CSV table of C-alpha atoms and ligand atoms in Angstrom, one decimal:
chain,number,residue,atom,x,y,z
A,53,MET,CA,-18.7,-13.8,-12.5
A,54,GLN,CA,-20.6,-10.5,-12.8
A,55,CYS,CA,-20.7,-7.3,-10.6
A,56,ASP,CA,-21.2,-3.5,-10.7
A,57,VAL,CA,-17.5,-3.0,-9.8
A,58,LEU,CA,-14.4,-5.1,-9.9
A,59,VAL,CA,-11.8,-3.6,-7.7
A,60,LEU,CA,-8.2,-5.2,-8.3
A,61,GLY,CA,-6.1,-5.1,-5.3
A,62,ALA,CA,-7.1,-4.9,-1.7
A,63,GLY,CA,-4.7,-2.5,0.0
A,64,PRO,CA,-6.1,0.6,1.6
A,65,ALA,CA,-7.2,2.2,-1.7
A,66,GLY,CA,-9.0,-0.9,-3.0
A,67,SER,CA,-10.6,-2.0,0.4
A,68,ALA,CA,-11.8,1.6,1.3
A,69,LEU,CA,-13.4,2.0,-2.2
A,70,ALA,CA,-15.0,-1.5,-2.0
A,71,GLN,CA,-16.5,-0.7,1.4
A,72,ARG,CA,-17.8,2.7,0.3
A,73,LEU,CA,-19.5,1.3,-2.9
A,74,ALA,CA,-20.9,-1.9,-1.2
A,75,GLN,CA,-22.3,0.3,1.7
A,76,ASP,CA,-24.3,2.2,-1.2
A,77,GLY,CA,-25.7,-1.1,-2.4
A,78,PHE,CA,-23.6,-1.8,-5.4
A,79,GLY,CA,-22.4,-5.3,-6.2
A,80,VAL,CA,-18.7,-5.2,-5.6
A,81,LEU,CA,-15.9,-8.0,-6.0
A,82,LEU,CA,-12.7,-7.2,-4.3
A,83,ALA,CA,-9.8,-9.3,-5.7
A,84,ASP,CA,-6.2,-9.6,-4.4
A,85,LYS,CA,-3.3,-11.9,-5.6
A,86,LYS,CA,-2.5,-12.4,-2.0
A,87,ALA,CA,-4.4,-14.1,1.0
A,88,PHE,CA,-4.8,-11.8,3.9
A,89,PRO,CA,-3.4,-11.0,6.3
A,90,ARG,CA,-0.3,-10.2,4.1
A,91,ASP,CA,2.7,-8.1,4.7
A,92,LYS,CA,3.3,-4.8,2.6
A,93,PRO,CA,6.8,-3.2,2.8
A,94,CYS,CA,5.8,0.2,4.4
A,95,GLY,CA,6.9,2.5,7.2
A,96,GLU,CA,3.5,1.7,8.7
A,97,PHE,CA,2.8,5.4,9.7
A,98,LEU,CA,-0.6,6.7,9.2
A,99,SER,CA,-0.6,10.4,8.8
A,100,PRO,CA,-3.0,12.5,11.1
A,101,GLU,CA,-5.3,13.2,8.2
A,102,CYS,CA,-6.2,9.5,7.7
A,103,ALA,CA,-8.3,9.7,10.9
A,104,PRO,CA,-11.3,11.5,9.4
A,105,TYR,CA,-11.3,9.0,6.4
A,106,LEU,CA,-11.2,6.1,8.6
A,107,ASP,CA,-13.9,7.7,10.9
A,108,ALA,CA,-16.1,8.1,7.8
A,109,LEU,CA,-15.7,4.5,6.9
A,110,GLY,CA,-16.7,3.6,10.5
A,111,LEU,CA,-12.9,2.1,10.9
A,112,GLN,CA,-12.0,4.2,14.0
A,113,ALA,CA,-13.1,1.6,16.6
A,114,PRO,CA,-11.5,-1.3,14.5
A,115,LEU,CA,-8.4,0.8,14.3
A,116,ARG,CA,-8.5,1.3,18.1
A,117,ASP,CA,-9.0,-2.5,18.6
A,118,LEU,CA,-5.5,-3.1,16.8
A,119,GLY,CA,-3.6,-1.1,19.6
A,120,PRO,CA,-2.0,1.3,17.3
A,121,ARG,CA,0.7,3.8,18.7
A,122,LEU,CA,0.1,7.4,18.8
A,123,VAL,CA,2.7,9.3,16.8
A,124,ARG,CA,2.9,12.8,17.8
A,125,GLY,CA,5.3,14.2,15.5
A,126,MET,CA,8.9,13.5,13.7
A,127,HIS,CA,12.4,13.5,14.7
A,128,LEU,CA,14.3,14.8,11.9
A,129,HIS,CA,18.2,14.0,11.7
A,130,GLY,CA,20.9,14.6,9.1
A,131,TYR,CA,24.3,15.4,8.5
A,132,GLY,CA,25.0,16.0,12.3
A,133,ALA,CA,21.9,18.2,12.9
A,134,ARG,CA,18.6,17.5,14.3
A,135,ALA,CA,15.2,18.8,14.9
A,136,LEU,CA,11.8,17.8,16.3
A,137,GLY,CA,8.5,18.8,14.7
A,138,ARG,CA,5.1,18.0,16.2
A,139,PHE,CA,1.8,17.8,14.5
A,140,ARG,CA,-0.4,20.7,15.4
A,141,ALA,CA,-4.1,20.4,15.9
A,142,VAL,CA,-5.1,22.6,12.9
A,143,GLY,CA,-7.2,22.5,9.6
A,144,ALA,CA,-10.6,21.2,8.8
A,145,HIS,CA,-10.3,18.2,11.3
A,146,ALA,CA,-8.4,19.9,14.0
A,147,ALA,CA,-9.8,17.5,16.6
A,148,THR,CA,-7.8,14.4,15.2
A,149,ALA,CA,-4.9,16.3,13.4
A,150,GLY,CA,-2.5,16.3,16.4
A,151,SER,CA,-1.3,12.7,16.1
A,152,GLY,CA,-0.9,10.1,13.5
A,153,PHE,CA,-0.6,6.2,14.3
A,154,GLY,CA,1.9,3.6,14.0
A,155,VAL,CA,0.2,0.3,13.2
A,156,ARG,CA,1.3,-3.0,11.4
A,157,ARG,CA,0.3,-3.1,7.8
A,158,SER,CA,-0.7,-6.6,7.9
A,159,ARG,CA,-3.2,-6.0,10.6
A,160,PHE,CA,-4.5,-2.8,9.4
A,161,ASP,CA,-5.0,-3.8,5.8
A,162,ALA,CA,-6.7,-7.1,6.9
A,163,ALA,CA,-9.0,-5.0,9.1
A,164,LEU,CA,-10.0,-2.8,6.1
A,165,VAL,CA,-10.7,-6.0,4.0
A,166,ASP,CA,-12.9,-7.3,6.8
A,167,ALA,CA,-14.7,-4.0,7.0
A,168,ALA,CA,-15.3,-4.2,3.1
A,169,SER,CA,-16.5,-7.8,3.3
A,170,ARG,CA,-19.0,-6.7,6.2
A,171,ALA,CA,-20.2,-4.0,4.1
A,172,GLY,CA,-21.2,-6.6,1.5
A,173,ALA,CA,-18.2,-6.7,-0.9
A,174,THR,CA,-17.0,-10.1,-1.8
A,175,PHE,CA,-13.5,-10.7,-1.3
A,176,LEU,CA,-11.7,-13.0,-3.6
A,177,PRO,CA,-8.2,-13.8,-2.3
A,178,ARG,CA,-5.4,-15.3,-4.4
A,179,HIS,CA,-7.0,-14.0,-7.6
A,180,GLU,CA,-4.4,-12.2,-9.6
A,181,LEU,CA,-5.3,-9.9,-12.5
A,182,GLN,CA,-4.0,-11.4,-15.9
A,183,ASP,CA,-5.7,-9.0,-18.4
A,184,LEU,CA,-8.6,-6.6,-18.9
A,185,LEU,CA,-11.5,-7.4,-21.0
A,186,ARG,CA,-12.8,-4.8,-23.6
A,187,ASP,CA,-15.9,-4.6,-25.8
A,188,ALA,CA,-15.9,-3.9,-29.5
A,189,ASN,CA,-15.6,-0.1,-28.8
A,190,GLY,CA,-12.6,-0.5,-26.5
A,191,ARG,CA,-14.5,0.1,-23.3
A,192,VAL,CA,-13.1,-2.0,-20.4
A,193,HIS,CA,-15.8,-4.4,-19.2
A,194,GLY,CA,-14.3,-6.9,-17.1
A,195,ALA,CA,-10.9,-8.7,-16.2
A,196,VAL,CA,-9.3,-12.0,-16.5
A,197,LEU,CA,-8.1,-13.3,-13.1
A,198,ARG,CA,-6.0,-16.4,-12.3
A,199,THR,CA,-6.2,-18.2,-9.1
A,200,GLU,CA,-3.5,-19.6,-7.0
A,201,GLY,CA,-4.3,-23.0,-8.3
A,202,GLY,CA,-4.0,-21.9,-11.9
A,203,ALA,CA,-7.7,-21.6,-12.8
A,204,VAL,CA,-8.6,-18.7,-15.2
A,205,VAL,CA,-11.6,-16.8,-14.2
A,206,GLU,CA,-13.5,-14.2,-16.3
A,207,CYS,CA,-15.1,-11.4,-14.5
A,208,ARG,CA,-17.7,-8.9,-16.1
A,209,ALA,CA,-18.2,-5.5,-14.5
A,210,ARG,CA,-19.6,-2.1,-15.2
A,211,TRP,CA,-16.5,-0.7,-13.9
A,212,VAL,CA,-13.0,-2.1,-13.3
A,213,VAL,CA,-10.9,-0.2,-10.7
A,214,GLY,CA,-6.9,-0.9,-10.6
A,215,ALA,CA,-6.0,-0.4,-6.9
A,216,ASP,CA,-3.1,-3.0,-7.5
A,217,GLY,CA,-0.3,-0.7,-6.1
A,218,VAL,CA,3.0,0.7,-7.2
A,219,HIS,CA,3.6,-2.1,-9.9
A,220,SER,CA,0.0,-1.9,-11.2
A,221,ARG,CA,-0.7,-4.4,-13.8
A,222,THR,CA,-3.8,-2.5,-14.5
A,223,ALA,CA,-2.1,0.7,-15.5
A,224,ARG,CA,0.5,-1.3,-17.7
A,225,ARG,CA,-2.5,-3.0,-19.4
A,226,LEU,CA,-4.1,0.4,-20.0
A,227,GLY,CA,-0.8,1.6,-21.3
A,228,VAL,CA,-0.4,4.6,-19.0
A,229,GLN,CA,2.6,3.6,-16.6
A,230,ARG,CA,5.8,5.5,-17.0
A,231,GLN,CA,9.1,5.3,-15.0
A,232,THR,CA,10.4,8.5,-13.0
A,233,PRO,CA,14.3,7.7,-13.4
A,234,TRP,CA,15.6,10.4,-10.9
A,235,LEU,CA,13.6,8.9,-8.2
A,236,ASP,CA,14.6,5.3,-9.0
A,237,GLN,CA,14.7,4.0,-5.4
A,238,PHE,CA,14.7,0.7,-3.7
A,239,ALA,CA,13.5,0.1,-0.1
A,240,LEU,CA,14.3,-2.7,2.5
A,241,VAL,CA,12.0,-3.1,5.6
A,242,ALA,CA,12.1,-5.2,8.8
A,243,HIS,CA,10.8,-5.1,12.3
A,244,PHE,CA,13.1,-5.2,15.4
A,245,ASP,CA,12.3,-5.3,19.2
A,246,GLY,CA,14.3,-4.1,21.9
A,247,VAL,CA,14.3,-0.3,20.8
A,248,ALA,CA,13.1,2.2,23.5
A,249,ALA,CA,9.7,3.5,22.1
A,250,ARG,CA,9.3,7.2,21.2
A,251,PRO,CA,6.0,9.1,20.8
A,252,CYS,CA,7.4,10.3,17.4
A,253,ALA,CA,8.4,8.6,14.0
A,254,GLU,CA,12.0,9.4,13.0
A,255,VAL,CA,13.9,10.1,9.9
A,256,HIS,CA,17.5,9.9,9.4
A,257,LEU,CA,19.0,11.4,6.3
A,258,PHE,CA,22.4,10.6,4.8
A,259,PRO,CA,23.9,11.2,1.4
A,260,GLY,CA,21.9,9.2,-1.3
A,261,GLY,CA,19.2,7.9,1.0
A,262,PHE,CA,17.4,7.8,4.5
A,263,PHE,CA,16.3,5.6,7.3
A,264,ALA,CA,12.7,6.1,8.6
A,265,ALA,CA,11.3,4.3,11.6
A,266,THR,CA,8.3,4.3,13.7
A,267,THR,CA,7.1,2.2,16.8
A,268,VAL,CA,4.1,0.3,15.7
A,269,ASP,CA,1.4,-1.8,17.8
A,270,ALA,CA,2.9,-2.6,21.3
A,271,ASP,CA,6.6,-2.5,21.0
A,272,LEU,CA,7.7,-3.2,17.5
A,273,PHE,CA,10.0,-1.1,15.8
A,274,SER,CA,9.4,-0.8,12.0
A,275,VAL,CA,12.5,0.2,10.1
A,276,ASN,CA,12.8,1.4,6.4
A,277,LEU,CA,16.0,2.0,4.6
A,278,VAL,CA,15.6,3.8,1.1
A,279,VAL,CA,18.5,4.1,-1.2
A,280,PRO,CA,18.9,4.6,-5.1
A,281,ARG,CA,18.6,1.2,-6.9
A,282,THR,CA,22.1,1.9,-8.4
A,283,THR,CA,23.4,1.2,-4.9
A,284,LEU,CA,22.5,-2.7,-5.7
A,285,ARG,CA,24.7,-2.9,-8.7
A,286,ASP,CA,27.7,-5.1,-8.2
A,287,ARG,CA,26.2,-6.9,-5.4
A,288,ALA,CA,25.5,-10.3,-6.8
A,289,ALA,CA,23.9,-12.0,-3.6
A,290,PRO,CA,23.5,-9.2,-1.2
A,291,ASP,CA,24.0,-9.8,2.8
A,292,TRP,CA,21.2,-7.5,3.7
A,293,ASP,CA,22.4,-7.0,7.2
A,294,GLY,CA,25.8,-6.1,6.0
A,295,PHE,CA,24.2,-3.7,3.4
A,296,VAL,CA,22.0,-2.1,6.3
A,297,ALA,CA,25.1,-1.9,8.7
A,298,ASP,CA,27.1,-0.2,5.8
A,299,HIS,CA,24.4,2.5,5.6
A,300,LEU,CA,24.0,2.8,9.5
A,301,ASP,CA,27.6,4.0,9.4
A,302,ARG,CA,26.3,7.0,7.6
A,303,ALA,CA,23.4,7.7,10.1
A,304,PRO,CA,25.2,7.4,13.4
A,305,ALA,CA,22.3,8.6,15.5
A,306,PHE,CA,20.0,5.7,14.0
A,307,GLY,CA,22.8,3.2,14.4
A,308,GLU,CA,22.9,4.1,18.2
A,309,ARG,CA,19.2,3.6,18.3
A,310,LEU,CA,19.3,0.2,16.7
A,311,ARG,CA,22.4,-1.0,18.8
A,312,PRO,CA,20.4,-2.9,21.4
A,313,ALA,CA,17.7,-4.1,19.0
A,314,ARG,CA,17.0,-7.6,17.5
A,315,ARG,CA,15.7,-8.0,14.2
A,316,THR,CA,12.4,-10.1,14.3
A,317,THR,CA,11.5,-10.4,10.7
A,318,PRO,CA,13.6,-10.9,7.6
A,319,TRP,CA,14.4,-8.0,5.4
A,320,ARG,CA,12.0,-7.4,2.8
A,321,GLY,CA,12.9,-5.4,-0.4
A,322,ILE,CA,10.8,-3.6,-2.8
A,323,GLY,CA,11.8,-1.7,-6.0
A,324,PRO,CA,11.9,-0.1,-8.5
A,325,LEU,CA,9.4,2.4,-7.0
A,326,ALA,CA,9.4,5.3,-9.3
A,327,HIS,CA,6.3,5.1,-11.5
A,328,THR,CA,3.7,7.6,-12.7
A,329,THR,CA,0.7,7.4,-14.9
A,330,THR,CA,-0.2,9.7,-17.7
A,331,ARG,CA,-4.0,9.1,-17.1
A,332,GLN,CA,-6.1,7.8,-14.3
A,333,THR,CA,-9.7,7.3,-15.9
A,334,PHE,CA,-11.0,5.5,-18.9
A,335,ALA,CA,-14.1,4.2,-20.4
A,336,GLY,CA,-15.2,1.5,-18.0
A,337,ALA,CA,-12.1,1.7,-15.8
A,338,ALA,CA,-10.0,3.9,-13.3
A,339,LEU,CA,-7.0,3.9,-11.2
A,340,VAL,CA,-6.7,4.6,-7.4
A,341,GLY,CA,-3.9,4.9,-4.8
A,342,ASP,CA,-0.4,3.9,-5.7
A,343,ALA,CA,-1.5,2.5,-9.0
A,344,CYS,CA,-1.9,6.0,-10.1
A,345,GLY,CA,1.6,6.8,-9.2
A,346,TYR,CA,4.3,6.2,-6.7
A,347,VAL,CA,4.4,8.1,-3.5
A,348,ASP,CA,7.8,8.7,-1.8
A,349,PRO,CA,7.9,7.1,1.6
A,350,LEU,CA,9.9,10.0,3.0
A,351,THR,CA,6.7,11.9,4.0
A,352,GLY,CA,4.4,9.0,4.9
A,353,GLU,CA,1.6,10.3,2.8
A,354,GLY,CA,0.7,7.1,0.8
A,355,ILE,CA,-1.9,5.7,2.8
A,356,TYR,CA,-3.7,9.0,3.1
A,357,PHE,CA,-3.6,9.5,-0.6
A,358,ALA,CA,-5.0,6.0,-1.0
A,359,LEU,CA,-8.0,6.8,1.3
A,360,PHE,CA,-8.6,10.3,-0.2
A,361,GLY,CA,-8.5,8.7,-3.6
A,362,ALA,CA,-10.9,6.0,-2.5
A,363,ARG,CA,-13.5,8.6,-1.4
A,364,ALA,CA,-13.2,10.7,-4.4
A,365,LEU,CA,-13.3,7.8,-6.9
A,366,GLY,CA,-16.1,6.3,-4.7
A,367,ASP,CA,-18.2,9.5,-5.2
A,368,ALA,CA,-17.6,9.4,-8.8
A,369,LEU,CA,-18.3,5.8,-9.5
A,370,ALA,CA,-21.6,6.0,-7.4
A,371,THR,CA,-22.8,8.9,-9.8
A,372,ALA,CA,-21.6,7.1,-12.9
A,373,LEU,CA,-23.5,3.8,-11.9
A,374,HIS,CA,-26.7,5.7,-11.0
A,375,HIS,CA,-26.5,8.1,-14.0
A,376,PRO,CA,-24.3,6.6,-16.7
A,377,ASP,CA,-25.3,9.8,-18.8
A,378,ARG,CA,-23.0,11.7,-16.2
A,379,GLU,CA,-20.1,9.5,-16.2
A,380,ALA,CA,-17.7,11.7,-18.1
A,381,ALA,CA,-18.5,14.7,-15.7
A,382,ALA,CA,-18.2,12.4,-12.7
A,383,LEU,CA,-14.8,10.9,-13.6
A,384,ALA,CA,-13.5,14.4,-14.4
A,385,GLY,CA,-14.6,15.4,-10.8
A,386,TYR,CA,-12.3,12.5,-9.5
A,387,VAL,CA,-9.3,13.6,-11.6
A,388,ALA,CA,-9.7,17.4,-10.6
A,389,ALA,CA,-10.1,16.4,-6.8
A,390,ARG,CA,-6.8,14.4,-7.1
A,391,HIS,CA,-5.1,17.2,-8.9
A,392,ARG,CA,-6.2,19.6,-6.1
A,393,GLU,CA,-5.3,17.6,-3.2
A,394,VAL,CA,-2.5,15.2,-4.3
A,395,THR,CA,-0.5,16.9,-7.1
A,396,PRO,CA,0.8,19.8,-4.9
A,397,ARG,CA,1.8,17.5,-2.1
A,398,LEU,CA,3.6,15.2,-4.6
A,399,ARG,CA,5.3,18.3,-6.1
A,400,ALA,CA,6.3,19.3,-2.6
A,401,SER,CA,7.6,15.9,-1.8
A,402,ALA,CA,9.6,15.8,-4.9
A,403,LEU,CA,11.2,19.2,-4.1
A,404,LEU,CA,12.1,17.9,-0.6
A,405,GLN,CA,13.6,14.9,-2.1
A,406,ARG,CA,15.9,16.9,-4.2
A,407,ALA,CA,16.7,19.4,-1.5
A,408,LEU,CA,17.5,16.6,0.8
A,409,ARG,CA,20.3,15.2,-1.2
A,410,HIS,CA,22.3,18.7,-0.3
A,411,PRO,CA,23.9,18.6,3.1
A,412,TRP,CA,24.5,22.4,2.7
A,413,LEU,CA,20.7,22.9,2.5
A,414,VAL,CA,19.9,20.3,5.1
A,415,ARG,CA,22.1,21.2,7.9
A,416,PRO,CA,21.1,24.9,8.2
A,417,PHE,CA,17.4,24.0,7.8
A,418,LEU,CA,17.5,21.4,10.6
A,419,HIS,CA,19.4,23.9,12.9
A,420,ALA,CA,16.8,26.7,12.1
A,421,ALA,CA,14.1,24.2,12.7
A,422,ASP,CA,15.5,23.2,16.1
A,423,ARG,CA,15.8,26.7,17.1
A,424,TRP,CA,12.3,27.7,15.7
A,425,PRO,CA,10.0,24.9,16.7
A,426,LEU,CA,7.2,26.8,14.8
A,427,LEU,CA,9.3,26.0,11.5
A,428,ALA,CA,9.9,22.3,12.5
A,429,ASP,CA,6.1,21.8,13.3
A,430,LEU,CA,5.0,23.5,10.2
A,431,VAL,CA,7.0,21.2,7.9
A,432,VAL,CA,5.9,18.1,9.8
A,433,THR,CA,2.3,19.2,10.1
A,434,LEU,CA,2.2,19.8,6.3
A,435,THR,CA,3.5,16.3,5.6
A,436,GLY,CA,1.0,15.1,8.2
A,437,ASP,CA,-1.7,16.4,5.5
A,438,ALA,CA,-3.8,18.2,8.0
A,439,ILE,CA,-3.0,21.3,6.1
A,440,HIS,CA,-2.6,22.1,2.4
A,441,PRO,CA,0.4,24.1,0.9
A,442,ARG,CA,-2.1,26.7,-0.3
A,443,ASP,CA,-3.3,27.2,3.4
A,444,LEU,CA,0.0,28.8,3.9
A,445,LEU,CA,-1.3,31.9,2.0
A,446,ARG,CA,-4.2,32.5,4.3
A,447,PRO,CA,-3.3,34.9,7.3
A,448,SER,CA,-6.2,33.2,9.4
A,449,PHE,CA,-4.1,29.9,8.9
A,450,TRP,CA,-1.2,31.4,10.7
A,451,ARG,CA,-3.2,32.7,13.5
A,452,SER,CA,-4.6,29.2,14.1
A,453,PHE,CA,-1.3,27.5,13.5
A,454,HIS,CA,0.3,29.6,16.1
A,455,ALA,CA,-2.5,29.2,18.7
A,456,ALA,CA,-2.4,25.3,18.3
A,457,THR,CA,0.7,24.8,20.5
A,458,PRO,CA,1.2,21.1,20.9
A,459,GLU,CA,2.0,19.6,24.2
A,460,PRO,CA,5.8,18.9,24.6
A,461,VAL,CA,7.0,15.4,23.6
A,462,ALA,CA,10.4,13.9,24.7
B,720,FAD,C1,9.2,1.4,1.7
B,720,FAD,C2,7.9,2.1,2.0
B,720,FAD,C3,7.7,2.8,3.0
B,720,FAD,C4,6.2,3.4,3.1
B,720,FAD,N1,5.9,4.0,4.1
B,720,FAD,C5,4.8,4.6,4.3
B,720,FAD,C6,4.2,5.2,5.6
B,720,FAD,O1,5.1,5.1,6.6
B,720,FAD,N2,3.1,5.9,5.5
B,720,FAD,C7,2.4,5.7,4.5
B,720,FAD,O2,1.2,6.5,4.5
B,720,FAD,N3,2.8,5.4,3.2
B,720,FAD,C8,3.8,4.7,3.2
B,720,FAD,N4,4.2,4.2,2.1
B,720,FAD,C9,3.4,4.1,0.9
B,720,FAD,C10,2.2,3.3,1.1
B,720,FAD,O3,2.7,1.9,1.4
B,720,FAD,C11,1.4,3.1,-0.2
B,720,FAD,O4,1.1,4.5,-0.6
B,720,FAD,C12,0.0,2.4,0.1
B,720,FAD,O5,0.2,1.1,0.6
B,720,FAD,C13,-0.8,2.6,-1.2
B,720,FAD,O6,-2.1,1.8,-1.0
B,720,FAD,P1,-2.9,1.0,-2.1
B,720,FAD,O7,-3.9,0.4,-1.6
B,720,FAD,O8,-2.7,1.9,-3.2
B,720,FAD,O9,-1.6,-0.1,-2.7
B,720,FAD,P2,-1.1,-1.4,-1.9
B,720,FAD,O10,-1.1,-1.2,-0.4
B,720,FAD,O11,0.3,-1.7,-2.4
B,720,FAD,O12,-2.0,-2.4,-2.3
B,720,FAD,C14,-2.1,-3.1,-3.5
B,720,FAD,C15,-2.7,-4.4,-3.4
B,720,FAD,O13,-2.9,-5.1,-4.8
B,720,FAD,C16,-2.6,-6.4,-4.8
B,720,FAD,N5,-2.1,-6.6,-6.1
B,720,FAD,C17,-0.9,-6.1,-6.8
B,720,FAD,N6,-0.9,-6.7,-8.1
B,720,FAD,C18,-2.1,-7.4,-8.3
B,720,FAD,C19,-2.7,-8.1,-9.3
B,720,FAD,N7,-2.0,-8.3,-10.6
B,720,FAD,N8,-3.8,-8.8,-9.0
B,720,FAD,C20,-4.4,-8.6,-8.0
B,720,FAD,N9,-3.9,-8.0,-6.9
B,720,FAD,C21,-2.8,-7.4,-7.1
B,720,FAD,C22,-1.4,-6.4,-3.7
B,720,FAD,O14,-1.3,-7.8,-3.3
B,720,FAD,C23,-1.8,-5.5,-2.7
B,720,FAD,O15,-2.6,-6.1,-1.7
B,720,FAD,C24,5.6,3.5,2.0
B,720,FAD,C25,5.9,2.8,0.7
B,720,FAD,C26,7.2,2.2,0.7
B,720,FAD,C27,7.5,1.3,-0.7
């Protein structure tokens, strides 16, 4: 097989990139080890800033057809305190910045793959990356894929993109994946029904972890439990319901929410989660989305980073394909764009992670946020990605933030 760009992994990053490049007329192969629709352990919350990216790909209508829930903010609970933060309609895309979405990943990701196929990309389900192909100079010029039936397929490409998620084999083959030991977490996810729907997502903190939940689609309640992987030690054959029940005792408000609920899907686990990469671009190859590094589920920004990265890398590869002499500058542009947009948010999220481990910090913060909605809305709007941490330094931002009072939510 031969193509201009081989995209490995058809999550939001890979599909959005494949669609964008196919729309530009390039020959794109989009390979995934799974057949779609497939499940992906996720909180299934799309932050408000995803909307303009989906719009630019012509995906707002398909998303509407999936019947997502509007998510207007976040209930924050922890150590006996609580606060409600609402997304304020500010920033460059103020028209859509006031709400995010709750949507099942199986349906959302399948819609993105469909859109990429309609744009002209060839989707290869059940094709798993085995290894990268390199020429005599070490430049990546293709990949070896293995089909579910065991056939081995060689695919030559001018560019190979690793969009294969948090355990990216592409990043490993390129030798740039590293562990982040202090964030070594493990997540369990499942759907429930019978929980009263709320217009906001919710996070319930307890010592050493948190529950996050969103209502998705019609009335499904998507629940995540995130805990350190060390919690799993000494558990030979975990009884997951018992494991979750133990943690619900530490988050009583959430235990109360789940009391009338019925679990409709098995618990699915994912971990270890903490990876990062030392480099994201190479001769003939690049990484995008979670393949670049793990995004903590706490702030619900991973899908936004995937869509942002897909757009920035799409711009860079379009330039590199049209003008090979400009490829180094184009890829440097991608790295710089990621650095500007994603790195400060990852740092803020890591800081938050560390702070949230301390009840003596969380409790007064939540009390203050409950008392001053502006503070709660600011934190939640920041994690909704509509504003950037550096906006906080601009007086004009504070004026518009103050003016953008959201409608009350229950
Ligand atoms: C518990 C949890 C909750 C989360 N909650 C949220 C949330 O609420 N909101 C949010 O925005 N983000 C959330 N995230 C993060 C979000 O899920 C990711 O950031 C997002 O899915 C990244 O998209 P991606 O396209 O880079 O990777 P993925 O969505 O992981 O897609 C990678 C694709 O690559 C395929 N693949 C893997 N290996 C290979 C291979 N060797 N060959 C071929 N294909 C391969 C996989 O099958 C998969 O389809 C959460 C993450 C976790 C772990």
